[in-house]
Coordinates of C-alpha atoms in Angstrom, one line a residue:
Chain U
M1432 CA -13.0 -22.4 24.8
V1433 CA -11.5 -19.0 24.3
K1434 CA -7.7 -19.2 24.1
Y1435 CA -5.6 -16.9 26.2
L1436 CA -2.9 -14.7 24.5
P1437 CA 0.7 -14.6 25.9
F1438 CA 0.2 -11.2 27.6
E1439 CA -2.9 -12.6 29.4
A1440 CA -0.8 -15.5 31.0
P1441 CA -1.2 -14.1 34.6
L1442 CA -5.0 -14.0 34.1
M1443 CA -5.0 -17.5 32.8
Q1444 CA -3.1 -18.8 35.9
L1445 CA -5.4 -17.0 38.3
S1446 CA -8.5 -18.2 36.5
E1447 CA -7.2 -21.8 36.8
K1448 CA -6.6 -21.4 40.5
I1449 CA -10.2 -20.1 40.9
N1450 CA -11.6 -23.0 39.0
E1451 CA -9.5 -25.5 41.1
L1452 CA -10.9 -23.9 44.3
K1453 CA -14.4 -24.1 43.0
D1454 CA -14.0 -27.8 42.2
F1455 CA -12.6 -28.3 45.6
T1456 CA -15.5 -26.6 47.3
A1457 CA -18.0 -28.5 45.3
N1458 CA -16.5 -31.9 46.2
A1459 CA -15.3 -31.3 49.8
D1460 CA -16.9 -30.2 53.0
V1461 CA -14.7 -27.1 53.3
D1462 CA -16.3 -23.9 52.3
M1463 CA -13.8 -21.8 50.4
S1464 CA -16.3 -19.2 49.0
L1465 CA -14.6 -16.4 50.8
E1466 CA -11.2 -17.2 49.2
I1467 CA -12.9 -17.6 45.9
K1468 CA -14.5 -14.2 46.2
Q1469 CA -11.1 -12.7 47.1
L1470 CA -9.4 -14.3 44.1
E1471 CA -12.2 -13.2 41.8
D1472 CA -11.8 -9.6 43.0
R1473 CA -8.1 -9.9 42.3
F1474 CA -8.9 -11.3 38.9
S1475 CA -11.0 -8.3 37.8
K1476 CA -8.4 -5.9 39.2
L1477 CA -5.6 -7.7 37.4
A1478 CA -7.7 -7.8 34.2
K1479 CA -8.3 -4.1 34.3
D1480 CA -4.7 -3.5 35.0
I1481 CA -3.6 -5.6 32.0
Y1482 CA -6.1 -4.3 29.5
D1483 CA -5.6 -0.7 30.6
N1484 CA -1.9 -1.0 29.9
I1485 CA -2.3 -2.9 26.7
Q1486 CA 0.6 -2.6 24.3
P1487 CA 0.5 -2.3 20.5
W1488 CA 1.8 -5.8 20.0
D1489 CA -0.9 -7.1 22.4
R1490 CA -3.5 -5.5 20.1
V1491 CA -2.0 -7.1 17.1
Q1492 CA -2.4 -10.5 18.9
I1493 CA -6.1 -9.7 19.6
A1494 CA -6.7 -8.5 16.1
R1495 CA -5.3 -11.8 14.8
H1496 CA -7.1 -14.0 17.3
P1497 CA -8.5 -17.0 15.6
E1498 CA -11.9 -16.6 17.3
R1499 CA -12.1 -12.8 16.6
P1500 CA -15.5 -12.1 15.0
T1501 CA -15.4 -11.7 11.2
T1502 CA -17.4 -9.8 8.6
K1503 CA -20.0 -12.6 8.5
D1504 CA -20.4 -12.7 12.3
Y1505 CA -21.3 -9.0 12.2
I1506 CA -23.5 -9.4 9.2
N1507 CA -25.5 -12.0 11.0
A1508 CA -25.7 -10.0 14.2
I1509 CA -26.4 -6.5 12.9
F1510 CA -28.3 -6.8 9.6
E1511 CA -31.6 -8.4 8.5
D1512 CA -32.5 -10.1 5.2
F1513 CA -28.9 -10.5 4.1
I1514 CA -28.5 -11.9 0.6
E1515 CA -25.0 -12.7 -0.5
L1516 CA -24.1 -11.8 -4.0
H1517 CA -21.3 -13.6 -5.7
G1518 CA -18.7 -13.1 -8.5
D1519 CA -17.0 -10.3 -10.5
R1520 CA -18.7 -11.3 -13.8
N1521 CA -15.2 -11.6 -15.4
F1522 CA -13.2 -14.3 -13.8
G1523 CA -14.7 -15.9 -10.7
D1524 CA -16.0 -15.6 -7.2
D1525 CA -13.3 -14.7 -4.6
E1526 CA -14.4 -16.0 -1.2
A1527 CA -11.9 -13.8 0.5
I1528 CA -14.4 -11.1 0.1
V1529 CA -18.1 -11.4 0.9
G1530 CA -20.7 -8.9 -0.2
G1531 CA -24.4 -8.5 -0.6
I1532 CA -27.5 -6.6 0.2
A1533 CA -29.4 -6.4 3.5
S1534 CA -31.6 -4.2 5.6
F1535 CA -30.1 -2.0 8.4
E1536 CA -32.6 -0.4 10.8
G1537 CA -35.3 -0.7 8.1
R1538 CA -33.1 0.7 5.2
P1539 CA -31.6 -1.2 2.3
I1540 CA -27.9 -1.3 2.4
T1541 CA -24.9 -2.9 0.6
I1542 CA -22.3 -4.7 2.8
I1543 CA -18.8 -5.7 1.6
G1544 CA -16.1 -7.1 3.7
H1545 CA -12.9 -9.2 3.8
Q1546 CA -13.7 -12.7 5.1
R1547 CA -11.2 -14.9 7.0
G1548 CA -12.0 -18.5 7.8
K1549 CA -12.6 -19.8 11.2
D1550 CA -10.8 -23.1 10.7
T1551 CA -8.1 -24.4 8.4
K1552 CA -10.6 -25.8 5.8
E1553 CA -12.5 -22.5 5.6
N1554 CA -9.3 -20.5 5.6
I1555 CA -8.0 -22.4 2.6
R1556 CA -11.3 -21.8 0.8
R1557 CA -11.2 -18.1 1.7
N1558 CA -7.4 -17.8 1.2
F1559 CA -7.0 -16.5 4.7
G1560 CA -8.9 -13.4 3.8
M1561 CA -6.3 -12.3 1.3
P1562 CA -8.2 -11.3 -1.9
H1563 CA -7.2 -11.8 -5.6
P1564 CA -8.1 -9.1 -8.2
E1565 CA -11.5 -10.7 -8.8
G1566 CA -12.4 -10.1 -5.1
Y1567 CA -11.8 -6.4 -5.5
R1568 CA -13.6 -6.4 -8.8
K1569 CA -16.6 -8.1 -7.1
A1570 CA -16.5 -5.4 -4.4
L1571 CA -16.5 -2.7 -7.0
R1572 CA -19.4 -4.3 -8.9
L1573 CA -21.4 -4.3 -5.8
M1574 CA -20.5 -0.7 -5.0
K1575 CA -21.6 0.4 -8.4
Q1576 CA -24.9 -1.5 -7.9
A1577 CA -25.4 0.2 -4.6
E1578 CA -24.8 3.6 -6.3
K1579 CA -27.5 2.8 -8.9
F1580 CA -30.1 2.1 -6.2
S1581 CA -28.9 4.8 -3.9
R1582 CA -28.0 2.4 -1.1
P1583 CA -25.3 3.4 1.4
I1584 CA -22.3 1.1 1.5
I1585 CA -20.7 -0.4 4.6
C1586 CA -17.3 -2.0 4.2
F1587 CA -15.6 -4.2 6.8
I1588 CA -11.8 -4.3 6.6
D1589 CA -10.1 -7.4 7.9
T1590 CA -7.2 -8.6 5.9
K1591 CA -3.4 -9.2 6.2
G1592 CA -3.3 -7.8 2.7
A1593 CA -4.0 -8.5 -1.0
Y1594 CA -2.7 -11.9 -1.9
P1595 CA 0.9 -11.8 -3.2
G1596 CA 0.7 -14.6 -5.8
K1597 CA 1.5 -15.3 -9.4
A1598 CA -2.1 -15.5 -10.6
A1599 CA -2.9 -12.3 -8.7
E1600 CA -0.2 -10.5 -10.5
E1601 CA -1.2 -11.9 -13.9
R1602 CA -4.8 -10.7 -13.5
G1603 CA -3.7 -7.2 -12.3
Q1604 CA -3.7 -7.0 -8.6
S1605 CA -2.3 -3.5 -8.7
E1606 CA -4.9 -2.3 -11.2
A1607 CA -7.8 -3.9 -9.2
I1608 CA -6.8 -2.1 -6.0
A1609 CA -6.1 1.2 -7.8
R1610 CA -9.4 1.0 -9.6
N1611 CA -11.3 0.7 -6.3
L1612 CA -9.5 3.7 -4.8
F1613 CA -10.4 5.7 -7.9
E1614 CA -14.0 4.6 -8.2
M1615 CA -14.8 4.8 -4.5
A1616 CA -13.7 8.4 -4.6
G1617 CA -16.6 9.2 -7.0
L1618 CA -19.4 7.2 -5.4
K1619 CA -22.6 9.2 -5.0
V1620 CA -23.8 7.3 -1.9
P1621 CA -22.5 7.3 1.7
V1622 CA -19.6 4.9 2.3
I1623 CA -18.5 3.9 5.7
S1624 CA -15.5 1.6 6.4
V1625 CA -14.8 -0.2 9.6
V1626 CA -11.5 -1.9 10.4
I1627 CA -12.6 -4.9 12.4
G1628 CA -9.4 -6.8 12.6
E1629 CA -6.2 -6.3 10.6
G1630 CA -6.0 -3.5 8.1
G1631 CA -3.1 -4.7 5.9
S1632 CA -1.9 -2.1 3.4
G1633 CA -3.3 -1.6 -0.1
G1634 CA -5.4 -4.7 0.2
A1635 CA -7.3 -3.1 3.1
L1636 CA -7.4 0.4 1.6
A1637 CA -9.1 -1.0 -1.5
L1638 CA -12.3 -1.1 0.7
G1639 CA -11.3 2.0 2.6
V1640 CA -11.9 5.2 0.5
A1641 CA -14.9 6.1 2.7
N1642 CA -16.7 9.2 4.0
Q1643 CA -16.1 7.9 7.5
I1644 CA -13.6 5.3 8.7
H1645 CA -14.0 3.7 12.1
M1646 CA -11.8 1.2 13.9
L1647 CA -12.4 -1.4 16.6
E1648 CA -10.4 -0.6 19.6
N1649 CA -7.9 -3.4 19.1
A1650 CA -7.9 -3.3 15.3
T1651 CA -4.7 -2.3 13.4
Y1652 CA -4.3 -0.4 10.1
S1653 CA -0.8 -0.2 8.6
V1654 CA 1.2 0.2 5.4
I1655 CA 3.0 -3.2 6.2
S1656 CA 2.7 -5.9 8.8
P1657 CA 4.9 -5.5 11.9
E1658 CA 6.9 -8.5 10.7
G1659 CA 7.4 -7.1 7.2
A1660 CA 8.4 -3.7 8.6
A1661 CA 10.9 -5.3 11.0
S1662 CA 12.5 -7.3 8.2
I1663 CA 12.8 -4.3 5.9
L1664 CA 13.9 -1.7 8.4
W1665 CA 16.1 -3.8 10.6
K1666 CA 16.5 -7.0 8.6
D1667 CA 15.1 -9.0 11.4
A1668 CA 11.5 -10.2 11.5
T1669 CA 11.7 -11.1 15.2
L1670 CA 11.7 -7.4 16.0
A1671 CA 8.0 -7.3 15.0
Q1672 CA 7.0 -6.3 18.5
K1673 CA 9.2 -3.2 18.3
A1674 CA 7.9 -2.4 14.8
A1675 CA 4.3 -2.6 16.0
E1676 CA 5.1 0.3 18.3
A1677 CA 7.3 2.3 15.9
M1678 CA 4.8 2.0 13.0
R1679 CA 1.9 3.5 14.9
I1680 CA -0.8 1.1 13.7
T1681 CA -3.3 1.1 16.5
A1682 CA -6.8 2.7 16.6
P1683 CA -5.6 5.4 19.1
N1684 CA -2.6 6.1 16.8
L1685 CA -4.8 6.6 13.7
K1686 CA -7.3 8.7 15.6
E1687 CA -4.5 10.9 16.7
M1688 CA -3.3 11.3 13.1
G1689 CA -6.8 12.3 12.0
I1690 CA -7.3 9.4 9.7
I1691 CA -10.2 7.7 11.4
E1692 CA -13.4 9.2 12.9
E1693 CA -14.2 6.9 15.7
I1694 CA -12.7 4.2 17.9
I1695 CA -15.4 1.5 18.6
P1696 CA -14.9 0.2 22.1
E1697 CA -14.3 -3.5 22.5
V1698 CA -15.5 -5.7 25.3
L1699 CA -12.9 -6.3 28.0
G1700 CA -10.1 -8.5 26.6
G1701 CA -11.2 -8.2 23.0
A1702 CA -14.2 -8.6 20.6
H1703 CA -14.0 -12.4 20.8
K1704 CA -14.9 -12.5 24.5
D1705 CA -18.5 -11.4 23.7
V1706 CA -19.5 -11.2 20.1
A1707 CA -23.1 -10.2 20.7
Q1708 CA -22.1 -7.2 22.8
Q1709 CA -19.4 -6.3 20.3
A1710 CA -21.9 -6.3 17.5
L1711 CA -24.1 -3.9 19.5
N1712 CA -21.2 -1.5 20.0
L1713 CA -20.5 -1.6 16.3
K1714 CA -24.2 -1.2 15.4
A1715 CA -24.4 1.9 17.5
V1716 CA -21.5 3.6 15.7
L1717 CA -22.8 2.6 12.3
S1718 CA -26.2 3.9 13.1
N1719 CA -24.9 7.2 14.2
S1720 CA -22.5 7.4 11.2
L1721 CA -25.2 6.7 8.7
E1722 CA -27.5 9.3 10.4
Q1723 CA -24.8 11.9 9.9
L1724 CA -24.3 11.2 6.2
Q1725 CA -27.9 10.8 5.4
S1726 CA -28.4 14.5 4.9
F1727 CA -25.6 14.9 2.4
T1728 CA -26.4 15.4 -1.3
S1729 CA -24.4 13.2 -3.7
E1730 CA -22.1 16.1 -4.6
E1731 CA -21.5 16.8 -0.9
L1732 CA -20.6 13.1 -0.3
V1733 CA -18.0 13.2 -3.1
Q1734 CA -16.6 16.5 -1.8
N1735 CA -16.6 15.2 1.8
R1736 CA -14.6 12.1 0.7
Y1737 CA -12.2 14.4 -1.3
D1738 CA -11.6 16.6 1.7
K1739 CA -11.1 13.7 4.0
F1740 CA -8.2 12.2 2.0
R1741 CA -6.9 15.5 0.6
T1742 CA -5.7 16.6 4.0
V1743 CA -3.8 13.4 5.0
G1744 CA -0.1 13.8 5.2
V1745 CA 2.5 15.6 7.3
Y1746 CA 5.1 17.9 5.8
A1747 CA 6.7 21.3 6.1
E1748 CA 6.2 24.2 3.6
Chain B
M290 CA 70.5 -20.6 -9.9
S291 CA 67.4 -22.5 -9.0
I292 CA 64.5 -23.4 -11.3
K293 CA 62.4 -20.8 -9.5
D294 CA 64.8 -18.0 -10.5
L295 CA 64.3 -18.9 -14.1
F296 CA 60.9 -17.4 -14.0
K297 CA 61.8 -14.4 -11.9
K298 CA 62.4 -12.3 -14.9
N299 CA 59.1 -13.1 -16.4
K300 CA 57.4 -12.2 -13.2
I301 CA 59.0 -8.8 -13.2
K302 CA 58.2 -8.4 -16.8
N303 CA 54.5 -9.4 -16.3
K304 CA 54.3 -7.0 -13.4
A305 CA 55.5 -4.2 -15.6
R306 CA 53.2 -5.1 -18.4
N307 CA 50.2 -5.2 -16.0
T308 CA 51.0 -1.8 -14.7
N309 CA 51.1 -0.6 -18.3
K310 CA 47.8 -2.2 -19.0
H311 CA 46.4 -0.6 -16.0
E312 CA 47.6 2.8 -17.1
E313 CA 46.1 2.3 -20.5
H314 CA 42.7 1.9 -19.0
D315 CA 43.2 4.6 -16.4
V316 CA 40.7 7.0 -18.1
P317 CA 38.8 9.5 -15.9
E318 CA 35.8 7.9 -14.3
G319 CA 32.5 8.3 -16.1
I320 CA 33.8 8.7 -19.6
M321 CA 32.9 5.1 -20.5
T322 CA 29.8 3.2 -19.3
K323 CA 29.3 -0.5 -19.2
C324 CA 25.8 -1.8 -19.9
P325 CA 24.7 -3.9 -16.8
E326 CA 22.7 -6.2 -19.2
C327 CA 25.0 -7.0 -22.1
R328 CA 28.3 -5.6 -20.8
H329 CA 28.7 -3.5 -23.9
V330 CA 31.0 -0.5 -23.2
E331 CA 30.4 2.8 -24.9
L332 CA 31.2 6.4 -24.4
T333 CA 28.9 8.0 -21.8
K334 CA 28.6 11.0 -24.2
D335 CA 27.1 8.7 -26.9
L336 CA 24.9 6.9 -24.3
V337 CA 23.4 10.2 -23.2
K338 CA 22.8 11.2 -26.8
D339 CA 21.0 7.9 -27.2
L340 CA 18.7 8.9 -24.3
K341 CA 20.6 6.4 -22.0
V342 CA 19.5 3.4 -24.1
C343 CA 22.2 0.8 -24.7
S344 CA 23.1 0.9 -28.4
K345 CA 23.7 -2.9 -28.5
C346 CA 20.9 -4.5 -26.4
D347 CA 18.4 -1.7 -26.0
H348 CA 18.6 -1.8 -22.2
H349 CA 17.0 1.3 -20.7
Y350 CA 19.2 2.8 -18.1
K351 CA 17.6 4.5 -15.1
M352 CA 17.2 8.2 -15.5
T353 CA 17.1 11.1 -13.1
A354 CA 14.1 13.4 -13.1
Q355 CA 16.2 16.2 -14.5
E356 CA 17.4 14.0 -17.4
R357 CA 13.8 13.2 -18.3
V358 CA 12.8 16.9 -18.2
A359 CA 15.7 17.6 -20.7
I360 CA 14.6 14.9 -23.2
F361 CA 10.8 15.3 -22.8
F362 CA 9.7 18.9 -22.8
D363 CA 10.0 21.6 -25.5
E364 CA 13.2 23.3 -24.7
G365 CA 13.1 25.9 -22.0
T366 CA 9.4 25.5 -21.3
F367 CA 9.6 23.4 -18.0
K368 CA 8.7 25.2 -14.8
S369 CA 9.0 23.2 -11.6
L370 CA 6.3 23.3 -8.9
D371 CA 6.4 22.9 -5.1
D372 CA 10.1 22.6 -4.7
H373 CA 9.8 24.0 -1.2
L374 CA 7.9 21.1 0.4
Q375 CA 10.0 19.3 3.0
S376 CA 9.6 15.9 4.5
V377 CA 9.3 15.8 8.3
N378 CA 9.5 12.8 10.6
P379 CA 5.9 12.1 11.8
L380 CA 6.8 8.7 13.3
E381 CA 10.1 9.9 14.7
F382 CA 12.1 7.2 13.0
P383 CA 15.7 7.3 13.9
S384 CA 18.0 8.8 11.1
Y385 CA 15.0 9.2 8.7
I386 CA 15.6 12.9 8.1
E387 CA 19.3 12.4 7.8
K388 CA 18.7 9.9 5.0
V389 CA 16.3 12.3 3.2
K390 CA 18.8 15.2 3.5
S391 CA 21.6 13.1 2.1
D392 CA 19.3 12.3 -0.9
I393 CA 18.4 15.9 -1.4
K394 CA 22.1 16.6 -1.7
K395 CA 22.7 13.7 -4.0
T396 CA 19.8 14.3 -6.4
G397 CA 19.2 18.1 -6.2
L398 CA 15.5 17.4 -5.7
N399 CA 13.4 18.2 -2.6
E400 CA 11.8 14.7 -2.7
A401 CA 11.4 11.6 -4.8
V402 CA 9.2 13.3 -7.4
L403 CA 9.8 16.4 -9.6
T404 CA 6.6 18.1 -10.7
G405 CA 6.0 20.9 -13.1
V406 CA 4.2 22.6 -16.0
G407 CA 5.6 22.8 -19.5
E408 CA 4.9 22.3 -23.2
L409 CA 5.1 19.3 -25.4
E410 CA 5.1 20.2 -29.1
G411 CA 3.4 23.4 -28.1
K412 CA 0.7 21.8 -25.9
Q413 CA 0.6 22.7 -22.2
I414 CA 1.0 19.6 -20.0
V415 CA 1.5 19.1 -16.3
V416 CA 4.0 16.4 -15.4
A417 CA 5.2 14.5 -12.4
I418 CA 8.5 12.6 -12.7
M419 CA 9.5 10.2 -10.0
D420 CA 13.2 9.6 -9.3
S421 CA 14.3 6.2 -8.0
H422 CA 17.6 7.7 -6.9
F423 CA 15.8 9.4 -4.1
R424 CA 14.9 6.9 -1.4
M425 CA 14.1 4.3 -4.0
G426 CA 11.4 6.6 -5.3
S427 CA 9.3 5.7 -2.3
M428 CA 6.1 7.7 -1.6
G429 CA 5.7 9.5 1.7
S430 CA 3.6 12.6 2.5
V431 CA 5.6 15.0 0.3
V432 CA 5.6 12.8 -2.7
G433 CA 1.8 12.3 -2.3
E434 CA 1.2 16.0 -1.8
K435 CA 3.4 17.1 -4.8
I436 CA 1.6 14.7 -7.1
T437 CA -1.8 15.6 -5.8
R438 CA -1.1 19.4 -6.3
A439 CA 0.2 18.7 -9.8
I440 CA -3.0 16.8 -10.6
E441 CA -5.1 19.6 -9.2
D442 CA -3.2 22.1 -11.2
A443 CA -3.8 20.0 -14.4
T444 CA -7.5 19.8 -13.6
E445 CA -7.7 23.6 -13.1
L446 CA -5.8 24.2 -16.4
G447 CA -7.8 21.5 -18.2
A448 CA -4.5 20.2 -19.2
P449 CA -3.3 16.6 -19.6
F450 CA -1.6 15.1 -16.6
I451 CA 1.4 12.9 -17.3
I452 CA 3.4 10.9 -14.8
F453 CA 6.6 8.9 -15.1
T454 CA 6.5 6.5 -12.2
A455 CA 9.6 5.0 -10.6
S456 CA 9.1 3.7 -7.1
G457 CA 9.6 0.8 -4.7
G458 CA 6.2 1.7 -3.2
A459 CA 5.0 3.4 0.0
R460 CA 7.7 4.8 2.3
M461 CA 7.9 2.6 5.5
Q462 CA 9.2 5.5 7.7
E463 CA 5.9 7.4 7.4
G464 CA 3.7 4.4 8.2
V465 CA 0.0 4.6 7.4
L466 CA 0.4 8.2 6.3
S467 CA 2.3 6.8 3.3
L468 CA -0.5 4.3 2.6
M469 CA -3.1 7.1 2.6
Q470 CA -1.2 9.0 -0.1
M471 CA -2.5 6.2 -2.4
A472 CA -6.0 7.3 -1.6
K473 CA -5.1 11.0 -1.8
T474 CA -3.7 10.9 -5.3
S475 CA -6.6 8.6 -6.4
V476 CA -9.3 11.0 -5.3
A477 CA -7.5 13.8 -7.1
L478 CA -7.3 11.7 -10.3
Q479 CA -10.9 10.8 -10.1
R480 CA -11.9 14.5 -10.1
H481 CA -9.4 15.2 -12.9
S482 CA -11.1 12.4 -14.9
A483 CA -14.6 13.4 -14.0
E484 CA -14.0 16.7 -15.7
G485 CA -13.0 15.0 -18.9
N486 CA -9.3 15.5 -18.6
L487 CA -6.6 13.2 -19.9
F488 CA -4.2 11.3 -17.7
I489 CA -1.3 9.3 -19.2
S490 CA 0.7 7.0 -16.9
I491 CA 4.2 6.0 -18.0
M492 CA 5.7 3.2 -15.9
T493 CA 9.5 3.1 -15.8
H494 CA 11.8 0.7 -13.9
P495 CA 10.8 0.0 -11.2
T496 CA 7.1 0.6 -10.4
T497 CA 6.0 -1.6 -7.6
G498 CA 3.9 -1.8 -4.4
G499 CA 1.7 1.1 -3.4
V500 CA 2.6 3.2 -6.4
S501 CA 1.7 0.5 -8.8
A502 CA -1.5 -0.1 -6.9
S503 CA -2.6 3.5 -7.2
F504 CA -1.9 6.3 -9.7
A505 CA 0.5 4.3 -11.9
S506 CA -2.4 1.9 -12.9
L507 CA -5.0 4.6 -13.3
G508 CA -4.1 6.3 -16.6
D509 CA -6.6 6.7 -19.4
I510 CA -3.7 5.3 -21.2
N511 CA -1.0 3.2 -19.4
L512 CA 2.4 3.0 -21.1
A513 CA 5.7 1.4 -20.0
E514 CA 9.3 1.5 -20.9
P515 CA 10.7 -1.9 -22.2
K516 CA 11.7 -4.4 -19.5
A517 CA 10.6 -2.1 -16.7
L518 CA 9.7 -4.1 -13.5
I519 CA 6.1 -3.5 -12.7
G520 CA 4.1 -5.3 -10.0
F521 CA 2.2 -5.3 -6.8
A522 CA 4.2 -7.8 -4.6
G523 CA 7.9 -8.4 -4.6
R524 CA 9.2 -11.4 -6.6
R525 CA 10.8 -12.9 -3.4
V526 CA 7.6 -12.6 -1.4
I527 CA 5.7 -14.3 -4.2
E528 CA 8.2 -17.1 -4.6
Q529 CA 8.1 -17.7 -0.8
T530 CA 4.2 -17.8 -0.9
V531 CA 3.6 -20.0 -3.9
R532 CA 6.8 -22.1 -3.6
E533 CA 7.4 -22.2 -7.3
K534 CA 9.9 -20.7 -9.6
L535 CA 8.5 -17.7 -11.5
P536 CA 9.1 -17.2 -15.2
E537 CA 12.1 -15.1 -16.2
D538 CA 10.0 -12.3 -17.6
F539 CA 7.6 -12.2 -14.6
Q540 CA 6.4 -8.6 -13.8
T541 CA 8.2 -7.1 -16.8
A542 CA 6.5 -4.5 -19.0
E543 CA 6.2 -7.2 -21.7
F544 CA 4.7 -9.7 -19.3
L545 CA 2.0 -7.1 -18.3
L546 CA 1.3 -6.3 -21.9
A547 CA 0.8 -10.0 -22.7
H548 CA -1.6 -10.2 -19.7
G549 CA -3.7 -7.3 -20.8
Q550 CA -2.5 -4.9 -18.1
L551 CA -0.9 -2.2 -20.4
D552 CA -1.9 -0.3 -23.5
A553 CA 1.6 -0.4 -24.9
V554 CA 5.3 -0.8 -24.3
V555 CA 7.1 2.2 -25.8
N556 CA 10.8 2.5 -26.4
R557 CA 12.3 5.6 -24.8
K558 CA 13.3 6.9 -28.2
D559 CA 9.7 6.9 -29.3
M560 CA 8.2 8.1 -26.0
R561 CA 8.1 11.8 -26.7
K562 CA 6.5 11.3 -30.1
T563 CA 4.0 8.8 -28.8
V564 CA 2.9 10.9 -25.9
S565 CA 2.6 14.1 -28.0
T566 CA 0.5 12.3 -30.5
I567 CA -1.8 11.0 -27.7
V568 CA -2.0 14.5 -26.3
K569 CA -2.8 15.9 -29.8
L570 CA -5.6 13.4 -30.2
H571 CA -7.2 14.5 -26.9
V572 CA -7.1 18.3 -27.5
K573 CA -10.5 19.6 -26.3
E574 CA -12.5 21.4 -29.0
A575 CA -12.3 25.1 -28.5
N576 CA -16.0 26.0 -28.4

């Protein structure tokens, strides 16, 4: 059962009423189908109204929805012959990042993405999708492997951020992230990154130095979580809702700033409402994106990535 | 005469003595400096002569960008770059520009980094010096742009690029644009490196967050000043996450060195010599 988010409360109430009436009609002699029809019309109108006026904080809630499709959901739905490849060859295997090789529309491809868990047990195993340095180093190993075999790379970004822990610092969290930014800049194969949920700061960017960046409609990409921003800027984490607006972290915001290429439309109410359809929307954009980059030489790809990031920033001369 | 009155005289005397004492110490502000670490007091003049390193406990005081220029370059060779770039307010944060303007006045810099070309023992180098007195050295669009331009200049000249980092991380008020400066500087460094050029990163107190997780960690050689705080996440955040007390020296330069994250910790007094030797050892053969 899909849970409703706070801003969807009116929808939930209406949906309960409709179900009550349906039960009543089924068990009694009274025919209420006309009333049901009316209520259902009202429901779709209300739904459109609510989702058309969606606020940044509502998007944050959708991006964090426990049932929101993850990297593995999209891998299963979009790619064939996926083989997961583990480990950084130095320290361990960080399950907060999954990676591997697969086939996409008949072409070999490398896929890397943050991986949240779907329940508490899996979340503990995957550290809630917050990688340690070995996760980023695994990602880099797989990128270099892709480069050797001239495979395009697709990255799925979905993390609150790199893990802020003692062991992570000891093993060089900063260096691991920095190294990925640096090495991704020089990759001689097409790189496409898609923010599918939360894009949290440097931990997200470490899979994000791509030729093209796309975002799901309700995904967010930010320098700090709304809660973190609120507590730093206003010393009050409860102002997160206000911070979500002020920090401009939604897909339309990033498109406007020229940081991302495309906004991938989500099914009404968010990706979790229809994972199969959402995967199709994502696949179409990936397919188009790869097509565009296919004709680039390796030098052009590096230049293209350079130009993309070189121009980001707003200042006066 | 009550007992209380017996002490009255003393009270007056003490008061007078205190005033005298106060007058004794009433020297113009700034002549003496007290070390925040060991409380050793010395003449500011001597401290500056010692490159702002405490003569008793070796504490490295924070330095302004201009002070570093004065002690690092061959005299009179430094020429600053891109002083004309100005921060704007892309996210329309209340009072952001006012804060920037007040720090421009305070520091004499246009932003939290000073960049320029100069010579070190006769060798041309391009340098970026971050200054934590300007908005905590935080990186927004102008800081990212100035550093990137400096890297590009170094690449073009085939000269070593050297950075002194001092930063609390990305600048909140410019949102995701600040985050993207990490990528912008990194793509420029990748190109600098691909053309066989040298990059030395010198981490000074403090180097954290987005700056630590981008160019600061990307040197061919990564150095740090003693006791400098260097890390990705803040100490308080980590303590809250892991719910354990962190070691005293956690995230210091020495801690990073012990964990294999640095090439060397170099005392400020030896920094110029060390860097110039490294530069000398990387001079490209003139074919």
